[in-house]
Amino acid sequence: MKNFLKWLTVPLAIFLLAACGTSETDNGNGENNNSNPPNEEVDEDENQNENKDDSQKKENEIRVMEENLSYEIDGETKEETAFLKESDNQAFSLHVLPDFTLTAEEPNKDILHLNDQSEVFMRIEVLPEEVDMKQLEENTIIQLQSVNEEVEHPSLPQDDFFKDAVMMEASSETDTVTAFIVHNDSAQVKLTLFNKNEDTNYKDAFIEMAKTIQTK
């Protein structure tokens, strides 16, 4: 009888030890209870993929080829269809009215000029992300002072494109030069408009086309 109890006790002890080991490392289905929480690395990867998708979506955004623009000229409102143009000199696009042409002026500078008067134009400069805005504003004032020592700060156009922009203007007897330093979600650019005082003022037409600028 004692021998029987002895052999019965040994298997029972082995069974209990095995059960204890299973409770620490196995849930009974062959799975480890001490495994890392699932999906932590997966969630991080998903966030990275989402950021890449958003960036890719912005790069691949398709713009409409035509857009109707309304602008004032000689006290009258005119509406025309503007066509999408991409710069082959800088990374931006905009809608251009029929009487104007977009062309490269020099590296990092384009001009959008009136077809009949090339001296009436808007210079477009795409700004680098790390540009010093304060220094750029000071340099622009110096440039405008070559037209007139007195540089004015007119009211900005009422449009989200020009929100938080800086606008400066200087006039001589023959010319008016208007500069915008723009920084928004669509574009970071410097715009310089040149108009002849004795001729038709195309300032509003340039502004309407400028509002369609998108950098890539």
Backbone as ProteinMPNN parsed JSONL, in Angstrom:
{"seq_chain_A": "MKNFLKWLTVPLAIFLLAACGTSETDNGNGENNNSNPPNEEVDEDENQNENKDDSQKKENEIRVMEENLSYEIDGETKEETAFLKESDNQAFSLHVLPDFTLTAEEPNKDILHLNDQSEVFMRIEVLPEEVDMKQLEENTIIQLQSVNEEVEHPSLPQDDFFKDAVMMEASSETDTVTAFIVHNDSAQVKLTLFNKNEDTNYKDAFIEMAKTIQTK", "coords_chain_A": {"N_chain_A": [[0.831, -1.2, 0.0], [1.963, 1.217, 0.832], [3.913, 1.46, -1.133], [2.318, 1.782, -3.398], [1.058, 4.32, -2.843], [3.329, 5.855, -2.886], [4.159, 5.795, -5.616], [1.915, 6.937, -6.746], [1.977, 9.507, -5.74], [4.215, 10.666, -6.95], [3.636, 10.939, -9.842], [1.523, 12.779, -9.527], [2.751, 15.016, -8.443], [4.412, 15.715, -10.56], [2.492, 16.356, -12.472], [1.313, 18.639, -11.299], [3.48, 20.421, -11.305], [3.838, 20.709, -14.048], [1.423, 21.892, -14.73], [1.663, 24.35, -13.42], [3.738, 25.498, -14.886], [2.49, 25.789, -17.35], [0.524, 27.711, -16.833], [2.002, 30.031, -16.596], [3.19, 30.439, -19.026], [1.549, 29.599, -21.038], [-1.699, 29.599, -22.357], [-3.192, 27.41, -22.473], [-3.917, 26.886, -24.973], [-1.723, 26.763, -26.429], [-0.677, 29.302, -26.716], [1.327, 32.093, -25.896], [1.119, 33.846, -22.938], [2.675, 35.977, -22.178], [3.365, 37.408, -24.375], [4.079, 40.289, -26.447], [1.839, 43.122, -26.538], [-0.514, 43.039, -29.184], [-0.335, 44.598, -32.472], [0.968, 47.025, -31.943], [3.376, 47.762, -33.321], [2.317, 47.569, -35.829], [0.367, 49.592, -35.838], [1.999, 51.869, -35.771], [3.324, 51.616, -38.186], [1.128, 51.893, -39.863], [0.429, 54.572, -39.427], [2.653, 55.848, -40.522], [2.351, 55.052, -43.154], [-0.059, 56.336, -43.756], [0.722, 59.017, -43.632], [2.486, 59.066, -45.775], [0.681, 58.511, -47.797], [-0.938, 60.825, -47.71], [0.914, 62.755, -48.464], [1.562, 61.835, -51.024], [-0.919, 62.084, -52.198], [-1.239, 64.85, -52.286], [0.807, 65.502, -54.048], [-0.088, 64.29, -56.345], [-2.42, 65.542, -56.922], [-5.063, 66.493, -58.977], [-5.679, 69.217, -60.963], [-8.298, 71.361, -62.142], [-8.672, 72.08, -65.594], [-9.715, 74.416, -66.617], [-10.897, 77.602, -65.482], [-13.24, 79.988, -64.474], [-12.665, 83.4, -64.208], [-13.263, 86.45, -62.562], [-12.711, 89.892, -62.879], [-11.893, 93.37, -62.257], [-11.705, 96.037, -64.539], [-10.935, 99.139, -65.829], [-13.076, 100.174, -64.358], [-15.14, 98.428, -64.848], [-16.637, 95.153, -64.552], [-15.238, 92.194, -65.616], [-15.482, 88.956, -67.03], [-13.766, 86.014, -67.696], [-12.549, 82.934, -69.172], [-9.968, 81.228, -67.682], [-6.965, 79.384, -68.26], [-5.278, 76.439, -67.178], [-1.86, 76.549, -66.445], [1.384, 75.191, -66.294], [4.449, 75.944, -64.807], [7.579, 75.667, -66.435], [9.85, 76.227, -65.251], [9.793, 76.671, -62.522], [8.395, 75.077, -59.581], [5.33, 75.199, -59.778], [1.852, 75.927, -60.533], [-0.776, 77.714, -62.274], [-3.847, 79.437, -63.136], [-4.275, 81.015, -66.207], [-5.29, 83.967, -67.78], [-6.692, 84.718, -71.072], [-5.399, 86.937, -72.357], [-2.821, 86.98, -71.475], [0.544, 85.738, -70.895], [2.545, 83.133, -69.61], [5.905, 82.865, -68.786], [9.374, 81.838, -68.488], [11.673, 83.865, -66.75], [14.219, 84.017, -65.562], [16.389, 81.694, -63.788], [14.456, 80.428, -61.115], [12.599, 82.451, -61.284], [9.637, 83.575, -62.759], [7.678, 85.229, -65.269], [4.512, 86.694, -65.734], [3.008, 88.06, -68.273], [1.316, 90.785, -69.972], [0.061, 90.274, -73.178], [0.066, 92.257, -75.23], [1.554, 94.264, -74.113], [4.502, 93.91, -72.933], [5.843, 95.076, -70.836], [4.051, 95.319, -68.844], [3.476, 93.356, -66.266], [3.614, 90.44, -64.031], [5.881, 89.334, -61.722], [6.837, 86.153, -60.585], [7.997, 84.413, -57.866], [8.928, 81.489, -56.427], [9.297, 80.687, -53.089], [11.871, 79.343, -50.979], [11.446, 76.902, -48.334], [12.885, 77.526, -46.038], [13.204, 80.254, -46.013], [13.982, 83.529, -44.792], [11.573, 85.413, -43.657], [11.328, 87.984, -42.561], [13.719, 89.247, -43.324], [13.371, 89.096, -46.079], [11.168, 90.783, -46.416], [12.303, 93.25, -45.682], [14.229, 93.539, -47.703], [12.552, 93.74, -49.898], [11.275, 96.166, -49.464], [13.447, 97.902, -49.828], [13.884, 97.488, -52.565], [11.502, 98.514, -53.643], [11.794, 101.157, -52.941], [13.368, 102.19, -54.879], [11.639, 102.982, -56.756], [9.943, 104.756, -55.446], [10.634, 106.662, -52.594], [8.825, 106.632, -50.57], [7.112, 104.041, -49.339], [4.118, 102.339, -49.462], [1.551, 100.577, -47.553], [-0.947, 99.021, -48.614], [-4.412, 97.886, -48.133], [-4.958, 94.389, -47.843], [-6.089, 92.105, -50.434], [-9.38, 90.686, -50.204], [-9.289, 87.634, -49.603], [-8.667, 84.184, -48.914], [-6.244, 83.309, -49.874], [-4.487, 85.415, -49.598], [-4.343, 85.723, -46.912], [-2.703, 86.713, -43.991], [-0.619, 87.623, -45.513], [1.945, 89.897, -46.751], [1.73, 93.134, -48.012], [2.97, 95.569, -50.205], [3.562, 98.76, -51.757], [4.663, 101.023, -54.293], [4.803, 104.089, -56.077], [5.537, 105.92, -59.055], [5.679, 108.718, -61.351], [5.107, 107.442, -63.701], [4.915, 104.696, -63.285], [3.561, 101.957, -61.32], [4.37, 99.824, -58.733], [3.659, 96.838, -57.184], [4.003, 94.701, -54.432], [3.74, 91.425, -53.111], [4.141, 89.282, -50.376], [3.615, 86.071, -49.861], [2.363, 83.478, -47.829], [0.979, 80.53, -47.411], [-1.199, 77.59, -47.195], [-1.362, 76.755, -49.809], [0.63, 77.983, -51.319], [3.933, 79.409, -51.227], [5.154, 82.28, -51.973], [6.71, 85.091, -53.654], [5.324, 87.899, -55.087], [5.461, 90.289, -57.647], [4.05, 93.052, -59.028], [3.839, 94.944, -61.995], [2.729, 97.909, -63.296], [1.651, 100.309, -65.757], [1.011, 103.692, -65.294], [-0.318, 105.41, -67.056], [-1.749, 103.78, -68.669], [-4.261, 101.16, -69.079], [-5.202, 99.705, -66.003], [-4.117, 96.704, -64.856], [-4.022, 95.453, -62.47], [-5.976, 94.157, -60.826], [-6.622, 91.962, -62.405], [-4.207, 90.539, -62.423], [-4.092, 89.917, -59.702], [-6.311, 88.196, -59.405], [-5.507, 86.029, -60.971], [-3.226, 85.332, -59.565], [-4.299, 84.281, -57.218], [-4.871, 81.692, -57.881], [-2.568, 80.268, -57.806], [-0.632, 77.417, -57.14], [1.831, 75.708, -55.418], [4.121, 72.946, -55.819]], "CA_chain_A": [[0.0, 0.0, 0.0], [2.857, 2.367, 0.873], [4.526, 1.595, -2.465], [1.292, 2.326, -4.295], [0.926, 5.752, -2.57], [4.561, 6.513, -3.326], [4.111, 5.965, -7.076], [0.793, 7.836, -7.056], [2.381, 10.873, -5.388], [5.192, 11.185, -7.918], [2.961, 11.499, -11.039], [0.703, 13.926, -9.151], [3.65, 16.169, -8.308], [4.833, 16.096, -11.919], [1.347, 17.002, -13.12], [1.15, 19.988, -10.723], [4.56, 21.264, -11.818], [3.542, 20.981, -15.462], [0.306, 22.834, -14.771], [2.185, 25.672, -13.05], [4.49, 26.02, -16.02], [1.554, 26.165, -18.41], [-0.207, 28.93, -16.468], [2.862, 31.189, -16.751], [3.646, 30.643, -20.401], [0.623, 29.084, -22.033], [-3.092, 29.738, -21.93], [-3.868, 26.134, -22.703], [-4.125, 26.708, -26.415], [-0.438, 26.869, -27.106], [-0.356, 30.699, -26.915], [2.123, 32.658, -24.814], [0.432, 34.993, -22.322], [3.617, 37.063, -21.967], [3.711, 38.01, -25.658], [3.841, 41.731, -26.497], [0.497, 43.482, -27.018], [-0.53, 43.035, -30.65], [-0.682, 45.742, -33.302], [1.668, 48.267, -31.627], [4.216, 48.092, -34.447], [1.441, 47.701, -36.989], [-0.244, 50.917, -35.794], [3.019, 52.842, -36.136], [3.515, 51.512, -39.633], [-0.059, 52.432, -40.52], [0.529, 56.029, -39.373], [3.635, 56.259, -41.504], [1.764, 54.872, -44.483], [-1.059, 57.377, -43.952], [1.438, 60.255, -43.94], [2.977, 58.945, -47.142], [-0.471, 58.61, -48.692], [-1.349, 62.227, -47.771], [1.909, 63.457, -49.266], [1.403, 61.402, -52.409], [-2.183, 62.636, -52.691], [-1.006, 66.249, -52.605], [1.637, 65.568, -55.246], [-0.839, 63.806, -57.504], [-3.705, 66.23, -57.01], [-5.381, 66.904, -60.338], [-6.347, 70.508, -60.999], [-9.175, 71.56, -63.293], [-7.939, 72.737, -66.676], [-10.29, 75.738, -66.888], [-11.552, 78.248, -64.345], [-13.754, 81.314, -64.795], [-12.17, 84.441, -63.31], [-13.869, 87.784, -62.687], [-11.815, 90.963, -62.426], [-12.309, 94.713, -62.634], [-10.802, 96.754, -65.428], [-11.551, 100.404, -66.247], [-14.33, 100.368, -63.644], [-16.126, 97.426, -65.226], [-16.313, 93.769, -64.188], [-15.074, 91.343, -66.786], [-15.326, 87.542, -66.695], [-13.181, 85.225, -68.782], [-12.069, 81.606, -68.803], [-8.51, 81.111, -67.572], [-6.522, 78.013, -68.515], [-4.212, 76.008, -66.288], [-0.511, 76.51, -67.002], [2.429, 74.763, -65.377], [5.753, 76.525, -65.091], [8.666, 74.727, -66.736], [11.017, 76.827, -64.633], [9.626, 76.516, -61.09], [7.401, 74.053, -59.234], [4.011, 75.762, -59.485], [0.909, 76.073, -61.638], [-1.826, 78.697, -62.047], [-4.746, 79.639, -64.273], [-3.857, 82.213, -66.934], [-6.302, 84.57, -68.656], [-6.29, 84.649, -72.491], [-4.553, 88.046, -72.813], [-1.549, 86.943, -70.759], [1.414, 84.602, -71.177], [3.494, 82.782, -68.563], [7.184, 82.454, -69.348], [10.508, 81.919, -67.572], [12.492, 85.073, -66.867], [15.546, 83.529, -65.2], [16.186, 80.633, -62.789], [13.675, 80.757, -59.908], [11.731, 83.598, -61.519], [8.791, 83.56, -63.95], [6.868, 86.431, -65.456], [3.198, 86.564, -66.362], [2.929, 89.392, -68.877], [0.252, 91.125, -70.912], [0.567, 89.968, -74.519], [0.266, 93.47, -76.029], [2.49, 95.147, -73.428], [5.34, 93.041, -72.111], [6.3, 95.793, -69.649], [3.003, 95.144, -67.835], [3.65, 91.948, -65.925], [3.754, 90.029, -62.639], [6.987, 88.396, -61.49], [6.487, 85.1, -59.619], [9.167, 83.75, -57.294], [8.614, 80.486, -55.412], [10.247, 80.858, -51.993], [12.256, 78.115, -50.27], [10.797, 76.756, -47.037], [13.692, 78.09, -44.956], [13.427, 81.677, -46.257], [13.817, 84.468, -43.678], [10.507, 86.309, -44.105], [11.619, 89.345, -42.119], [14.756, 89.769, -44.192], [12.766, 89.249, -47.4], [10.339, 91.996, -46.378], [13.203, 94.417, -45.672], [14.816, 93.651, -49.04], [11.5, 94.182, -50.82], [11.107, 97.605, -49.236], [14.572, 98.566, -50.489], [13.631, 97.427, -54.004], [10.412, 99.445, -53.976], [12.255, 102.534, -52.748], [13.96, 102.66, -56.132], [10.522, 103.595, -57.484], [9.546, 105.904, -54.628], [11.14, 106.51, -51.227], [7.68, 106.363, -49.689], [6.494, 102.749, -49.637], [2.829, 102.228, -48.772], [1.057, 99.234, -47.21], [-2.404, 99.019, -48.853], [-5.185, 96.779, -47.565], [-4.845, 93.142, -48.593], [-7.314, 91.597, -51.075], [-10.199, 89.844, -49.334], [-9.28, 86.247, -50.059], [-7.844, 83.346, -48.039], [-4.904, 83.179, -50.441], [-3.663, 86.516, -49.105], [-4.405, 85.794, -45.457], [-1.391, 86.829, -43.334], [0.404, 88.063, -46.467], [2.44, 91.273, -46.627], [1.535, 93.861, -49.268], [3.658, 96.858, -50.261], [3.362, 99.403, -53.052], [5.34, 102.293, -54.534], [4.388, 104.652, -57.372], [6.21, 107.082, -59.635], [4.787, 109.396, -62.293], [4.774, 106.576, -64.833], [4.756, 103.279, -62.939], [3.168, 101.51, -59.981], [4.887, 98.485, -58.457], [3.013, 96.259, -56.004], [4.649, 93.446, -54.039], [3.087, 90.562, -52.12], [4.861, 88.132, -49.829], [2.499, 85.181, -49.535], [2.725, 82.209, -47.181], [-0.237, 79.821, -47.014], [-1.16, 76.15, -47.452], [-1.273, 76.49, -51.247], [1.843, 78.507, -51.947], [4.828, 80.344, -50.548], [5.69, 82.986, -53.13], [6.785, 86.549, -53.713], [4.731, 88.389, -56.327], [5.734, 91.707, -57.9], [3.21, 93.496, -60.144], [4.296, 96.177, -62.639], [1.69, 98.525, -64.115], [1.894, 101.646, -66.282], [-0.06, 104.554, -64.79], [-1.088, 106.06, -68.118], [-2.498, 102.767, -69.406], [-5.256, 100.397, -68.32], [-4.642, 99.069, -64.811], [-4.41, 95.27, -64.841], [-3.685, 94.952, -61.131], [-6.977, 93.21, -60.344], [-6.5, 90.738, -63.21], [-3.056, 89.819, -61.896], [-4.436, 89.391, -58.379], [-7.209, 87.049, -59.573], [-4.72, 84.895, -61.431], [-2.329, 84.947, -58.459], [-5.058, 83.499, -56.233], [-4.952, 80.299, -58.337], [-1.228, 79.662, -57.749], [-0.371, 76.296, -56.224], [3.172, 75.152, -55.547], [4.137, 71.488, -55.759]], "C_chain_A": [[0.863, 1.246, 0.0], [3.512, 2.573, -0.481], [3.56, 2.191, -3.462], [1.134, 3.818, -4.116], [2.148, 6.517, -3.044], [4.518, 6.774, -4.825], [2.97, 6.905, -7.506], [1.173, 9.288, -6.805], [3.313, 11.475, -6.422], [4.528, 11.712, -9.184], [2.137, 12.725, -10.723], [1.556, 15.177, -9.038], [4.101, 16.656, -9.674], [3.726, 16.841, -12.645], [1.165, 18.436, -12.629], [2.227, 20.935, -11.221], [4.314, 21.652, -13.276], [2.437, 21.992, -15.598], [0.765, 24.234, -14.433], [2.942, 26.287, -14.211], [3.587, 26.488, -17.126], [0.862, 27.471, -18.095], [0.641, 30.162, -16.667], [3.15, 31.488, -18.208], [2.628, 30.268, -21.447], [-0.788, 29.247, -21.514], [-3.891, 28.48, -22.178], [-4.12, 25.87, -24.155], [-2.829, 26.854, -27.182], [-0.013, 28.295, -27.334], [0.356, 31.242, -25.697], [1.435, 33.89, -24.265], [1.347, 36.172, -22.133], [4.044, 37.725, -23.271], [3.374, 39.494, -25.635], [2.438, 42.021, -26.988], [0.498, 43.597, -28.523], [-0.774, 44.418, -31.221], [0.059, 47.029, -32.951], [2.543, 48.697, -32.799], [3.378, 48.311, -35.694], [0.825, 49.09, -37.035], [0.748, 51.99, -36.21], [3.264, 52.826, -37.635], [2.344, 52.107, -40.386], [-0.021, 53.956, -40.53], [1.521, 56.546, -40.397], [3.087, 56.141, -42.907], [0.728, 55.939, -44.787], [-0.397, 58.704, -44.308], [1.973, 60.231, -45.358], [1.839, 59.097, -48.142], [-0.923, 60.057, -48.837], [-0.389, 63.031, -48.632], [1.769, 63.121, -50.738], [0.138, 61.98, -53.016], [-2.004, 64.086, -53.094], [-0.209, 66.387, -53.885], [0.837, 65.219, -56.493], [-2.192, 64.49, -57.687], [-3.921, 66.762, -58.426], [-6.168, 68.206, -60.294], [-7.225, 70.593, -62.249], [-8.428, 72.373, -64.339], [-8.449, 74.149, -66.95], [-10.965, 76.286, -65.634], [-11.992, 79.65, -64.756], [-13.294, 82.322, -63.74], [-12.866, 85.76, -63.607], [-12.902, 88.816, -62.137], [-12.33, 92.311, -62.932], [-11.248, 95.368, -63.507], [-11.538, 97.982, -65.972], [-12.92, 100.598, -65.619], [-15.42, 99.375, -63.991], [-15.654, 96.027, -64.825], [-16.304, 92.917, -65.444], [-14.885, 89.908, -66.329], [-14.827, 86.786, -67.911], [-12.748, 83.862, -68.248], [-10.548, 81.592, -68.821], [-8.128, 79.637, -67.688], [-5.297, 77.681, -67.661], [-2.878, 75.928, -67.037], [0.463, 76.066, -65.917], [3.745, 75.403, -65.789], [6.756, 75.428, -65.418], [9.969, 75.21, -66.118], [11.013, 76.683, -63.104], [8.477, 75.535, -60.822], [6.086, 74.694, -58.804], [3.15, 75.746, -60.743], [-0.095, 77.152, -61.265], [-2.7, 78.773, -63.282], [-4.465, 81.009, -64.896], [-4.973, 82.685, -67.858], [-5.788, 84.656, -70.094], [-5.325, 85.743, -72.945], [-3.163, 88.044, -72.187], [-0.772, 85.671, -71.122], [2.378, 84.401, -70.011], [4.783, 82.287, -69.207], [8.28, 82.583, -68.297], [11.288, 83.204, -67.833], [13.962, 84.735, -66.633], [15.34, 82.427, -64.181], [15.49, 81.154, -61.532], [12.824, 82.011, -60.049], [10.962, 83.396, -62.828], [8.103, 84.902, -64.069], [5.577, 86.064, -66.179], [2.894, 87.932, -66.958], [1.73, 89.538, -69.811], [0.796, 90.965, -72.326], [0.894, 91.221, -75.324], [1.268, 94.428, -75.408], [3.341, 94.307, -72.47], [5.866, 93.739, -70.861], [5.244, 95.811, -68.539], [3.006, 93.66, -67.463], [3.671, 91.731, -64.415], [4.903, 89.026, -62.553], [6.594, 87.437, -60.374], [7.756, 84.409, -59.167], [8.702, 82.775, -56.214], [9.705, 80.538, -54.343], [10.61, 79.515, -51.363], [11.624, 78.088, -48.883], [11.556, 77.475, -45.933], [13.934, 79.59, -45.125], [13.171, 82.499, -44.994], [12.811, 85.525, -44.122], [10.784, 87.768, -43.731], [12.659, 89.983, -43.015], [14.222, 90.001, -45.605], [11.921, 90.523, -47.465], [11.213, 93.247, -46.423], [13.835, 94.627, -47.046], [13.799, 94.161, -50.057], [11.247, 95.679, -50.676], [12.211, 98.383, -49.933], [14.371, 98.587, -51.998], [12.56, 98.441, -54.419], [10.839, 100.898, -53.824], [13.002, 103.067, -53.965], [12.895, 103.29, -57.026], [10.072, 104.86, -56.774], [10.027, 105.647, -53.202], [10.021, 106.173, -50.25], [6.98, 105.076, -50.134], [5.227, 102.607, -48.793], [2.492, 100.771, -48.493], [-0.465, 99.216, -47.383], [-3.084, 97.83, -48.17], [-5.069, 95.556, -48.465], [-6.156, 92.797, -49.295], [-8.055, 90.649, -50.138], [-10.299, 88.429, -49.901], [-8.333, 85.463, -49.159], [-6.422, 83.196, -48.565], [-3.963, 84.226, -49.868], [-3.732, 86.68, -47.59], [-2.989, 85.762, -44.872], [-0.276, 87.205, -44.305], [0.85, 89.488, -46.129], [2.304, 91.937, -47.995], [2.197, 95.231, -49.171], [3.52, 97.44, -51.664], [4.109, 100.734, -53.114], [4.985, 102.769, -55.932], [5.278, 105.825, -57.763], [5.224, 107.758, -60.572], [4.313, 108.453, -63.397], [4.426, 105.136, -64.445], [4.245, 103.096, -61.516], [3.639, 100.071, -59.817], [4.294, 98.013, -57.134], [3.651, 94.912, -55.704], [3.826, 92.738, -52.971], [4.078, 89.499, -51.668], [3.808, 87.217, -49.225], [3.02, 83.896, -48.915], [1.438, 81.557, -46.687], [-0.111, 78.341, -47.369], [-0.99, 75.815, -48.93], [0.062, 76.899, -51.846], [2.635, 79.377, -50.983], [5.593, 81.058, -51.645], [5.837, 84.476, -52.85], [6.262, 86.971, -55.082], [5.03, 89.879, -56.458], [5.003, 92.117, -59.165], [3.702, 94.841, -60.666], [3.194, 96.691, -63.56], [2.114, 99.915, -64.561], [0.709, 102.546, -65.902], [-0.922, 105.149, -65.89], [-1.936, 105.071, -68.902], [-3.555, 102.113, -68.515], [-4.58, 99.665, -67.168], [-5.085, 97.603, -64.746], [-4.13, 94.638, -63.476], [-4.678, 93.898, -60.66], [-6.923, 91.897, -61.119], [-5.324, 89.896, -62.712], [-3.377, 89.176, -60.541], [-5.331, 88.155, -58.497], [-6.459, 85.821, -60.075], [-3.775, 84.4, -60.335], [-3.033, 84.059, -57.451], [-5.172, 82.031, -56.635], [-3.603, 79.589, -58.274], [-1.206, 78.53, -56.727], [1.045, 75.804, -56.476], [3.113, 73.644, -55.338], [5.024, 71.011, -54.625]], "O_chain_A": [[0.578, 2.212, -0.708], [3.66, 3.706, -0.939], [3.946, 3.02, -4.286], [1.078, 4.545, -5.107], [2.054, 7.644, -3.53], [4.818, 7.887, -5.257], [3.076, 7.584, -8.527], [0.763, 10.187, -7.539], [3.214, 12.661, -6.736], [4.819, 12.839, -9.585], [2.046, 13.632, -11.55], [1.157, 16.258, -9.47], [4.166, 17.86, -9.923], [3.974, 17.824, -13.343], [0.9, 19.342, -13.42], [1.954, 22.097, -11.524], [4.556, 22.791, -13.675], [2.485, 22.857, -16.473], [0.332, 25.203, -15.057], [2.797, 27.478, -14.486], [3.881, 27.488, -17.783], [0.63, 28.273, -18.999], [0.099, 31.246, -16.885], [3.334, 32.645, -18.588], [2.807, 30.578, -22.625], [-1.033, 29.046, -20.324], [-5.12, 28.484, -22.103], [-4.495, 24.762, -24.539], [-2.817, 27.04, -28.399], [0.938, 28.519, -28.083], [0.015, 30.88, -24.571], [1.186, 34.854, -24.988], [0.862, 37.287, -21.941], [4.984, 38.519, -23.28], [2.488, 39.918, -24.893], [1.891, 41.25, -27.776], [1.412, 44.19, -29.094], [-1.335, 45.294, -30.563], [-0.184, 48.051, -33.592], [2.479, 49.847, -33.233], [3.709, 49.157, -36.525], [0.752, 49.711, -38.096], [0.385, 52.925, -36.924], [3.394, 53.871, -38.273], [2.524, 52.75, -41.42], [-0.396, 54.575, -41.526], [1.274, 57.553, -41.061], [3.317, 57.006, -43.752], [0.628, 56.407, -45.921], [-0.883, 59.434, -45.172], [1.929, 61.238, -46.065], [1.995, 59.722, -49.192], [-1.257, 60.493, -49.939], [-0.804, 63.876, -49.426], [1.845, 63.999, -51.598], [0.11, 62.328, -54.197], [-2.54, 64.521, -54.113], [-0.486, 67.256, -54.712], [1.06, 65.784, -57.564], [-3.006, 64.067, -58.506], [-3.041, 67.41, -58.992], [-7.215, 68.278, -59.65], [-6.931, 69.979, -63.274], [-7.641, 73.257, -64.0], [-7.705, 74.988, -67.458], [-11.527, 75.538, -64.835], [-11.206, 80.41, -65.321], [-13.504, 82.127, -62.543], [-13.036, 86.136, -64.767], [-12.339, 88.637, -61.057], [-13.093, 92.385, -63.895], [-10.05, 95.263, -63.242], [-12.638, 97.864, -66.512], [-13.829, 101.125, -66.261], [-16.529, 99.477, -63.466], [-14.457, 95.747, -64.764], [-17.251, 92.928, -66.23], [-14.196, 89.663, -65.338], [-15.381, 86.896, -69.004], [-12.602, 83.665, -67.042], [-9.921, 81.9, -69.834], [-8.877, 78.756, -67.265], [-4.413, 78.512, -67.452], [-2.781, 75.327, -68.107], [0.378, 76.506, -64.771], [4.11, 75.406, -66.965], [6.783, 74.387, -64.762], [11.045, 74.688, -66.409], [12.065, 76.587, -62.472], [7.697, 75.211, -61.717], [5.763, 74.731, -57.617], [3.645, 75.575, -61.858], [-0.256, 77.476, -60.089], [-2.353, 78.247, -64.339], [-4.423, 82.025, -64.202], [-5.531, 81.9, -68.624], [-4.577, 84.665, -70.314], [-4.509, 85.502, -73.835], [-2.409, 89.004, -72.35], [-1.338, 84.68, -71.584], [2.953, 85.357, -69.491], [4.762, 81.402, -70.064], [8.143, 83.339, -67.335], [11.531, 83.581, -68.979], [14.833, 85.121, -67.412], [14.211, 82.229, -63.733], [15.878, 82.174, -60.964], [12.376, 82.575, -59.05], [11.548, 83.088, -63.866], [7.963, 85.628, -63.085], [5.559, 85.244, -67.097], [2.558, 88.864, -66.228], [1.21, 88.564, -70.356], [1.877, 91.466, -72.636], [1.901, 91.248, -76.032], [1.783, 95.312, -76.093], [2.936, 94.035, -71.339], [6.293, 93.071, -69.919], [5.515, 96.265, -67.428], [2.589, 92.814, -68.254], [3.737, 92.676, -63.629], [4.895, 87.999, -63.231], [6.078, 87.858, -59.339], [8.507, 83.88, -59.986], [8.144, 83.193, -55.199], [10.892, 80.444, -54.654], [9.751, 78.644, -51.227], [11.304, 79.137, -48.322], [10.946, 77.982, -44.992], [14.793, 80.147, -44.441], [12.258, 82.201, -44.223], [13.157, 86.431, -44.88], [10.499, 88.677, -44.511], [12.506, 91.134, -43.425], [14.577, 90.985, -46.253], [11.961, 91.251, -48.457], [10.892, 94.201, -47.131], [13.962, 95.762, -47.504], [14.142, 94.918, -50.964], [11.031, 96.374, -51.669], [11.948, 99.409, -50.56], [14.657, 99.594, -52.645], [12.706, 99.135, -55.425], [10.306, 101.776, -54.502], [13.242, 104.27, -54.067], [13.216, 104.043, -57.946], [9.848, 105.897, -57.4], [9.851, 104.553, -52.667], [10.242, 105.514, -49.235], [6.336, 105.04, -51.183], [5.264, 102.737, -47.57], [3.053, 99.857, -49.096], [-1.197, 99.378, -46.407], [-2.428, 96.902, -47.696], [-5.08, 95.669, -49.69], [-7.227, 93.158, -48.806], [-7.439, 89.905, -49.375], [-11.262, 88.08, -50.585], [-7.324, 85.993, -48.694], [-5.494, 82.978, -47.786], [-2.777, 83.96, -49.673], [-3.236, 87.667, -47.048], [-2.183, 84.897, -45.215], [0.9, 87.113, -43.951], [0.22, 90.183, -45.332], [2.712, 91.374, -49.01], [2.014, 95.959, -48.194], [3.377, 96.703, -52.64], [4.181, 101.471, -52.13], [4.878, 101.969, -56.861], [5.711, 106.611, -56.92], [4.045, 107.403, -60.584], [3.237, 108.648, -63.962], [3.728, 104.441, -65.184], [4.454, 103.934, -60.638], [3.349, 99.21, -60.648], [4.405, 98.683, -56.107], [3.823, 94.082, -56.597], [3.29, 93.363, -52.055], [4.769, 88.892, -52.486], [3.189, 87.542, -48.212], [3.982, 83.3, -49.399], [0.872, 81.971, -45.676], [0.953, 77.888, -47.793], [-0.531, 74.726, -49.273], [0.567, 76.252, -52.764], [2.091, 79.988, -50.064], [6.56, 80.523, -52.188], [5.201, 85.038, -51.96], [6.707, 86.46, -56.11], [4.873, 90.638, -55.502], [5.288, 91.604, -60.247], [3.954, 95.763, -59.891], [2.776, 95.999, -64.488], [2.836, 100.616, -63.851], [-0.446, 102.206, -66.156], [-2.117, 105.37, -65.694], [-2.761, 105.48, -69.719], [-3.714, 102.474, -67.349], [-3.513, 99.075, -67.338], [-6.27, 97.305, -64.601], [-4.018, 93.417, -63.363], [-4.273, 92.854, -60.148], [-7.155, 90.832, -60.547], [-5.438, 88.676, -62.594], [-2.985, 88.041, -60.271], [-5.136, 87.177, -57.775], [-6.744, 84.7, -59.653], [-3.552, 83.198, -60.195], [-2.408, 83.164, -56.883], [-5.538, 81.201, -55.803], [-3.507, 78.422, -58.652], [-1.694, 78.67, -55.605], [1.416, 75.518, -57.615], [2.164, 73.13, -54.747], [5.164, 69.806, -54.416]]}, "name": "protein", "num_of_chains": 1, "seq": "MKNFLKWLTVPLAIFLLAACGTSETDNGNGENNNSNPPNEEVDEDENQNENKDDSQKKENEIRVMEENLSYEIDGETKEETAFLKESDNQAFSLHVLPDFTLTAEEPNKDILHLNDQSEVFMRIEVLPEEVDMKQLEENTIIQLQSVNEEVEHPSLPQDDFFKDAVMMEASSETDTVTAFIVHNDSAQVKLTLFNKNEDTNYKDAFIEMAKTIQTK"}
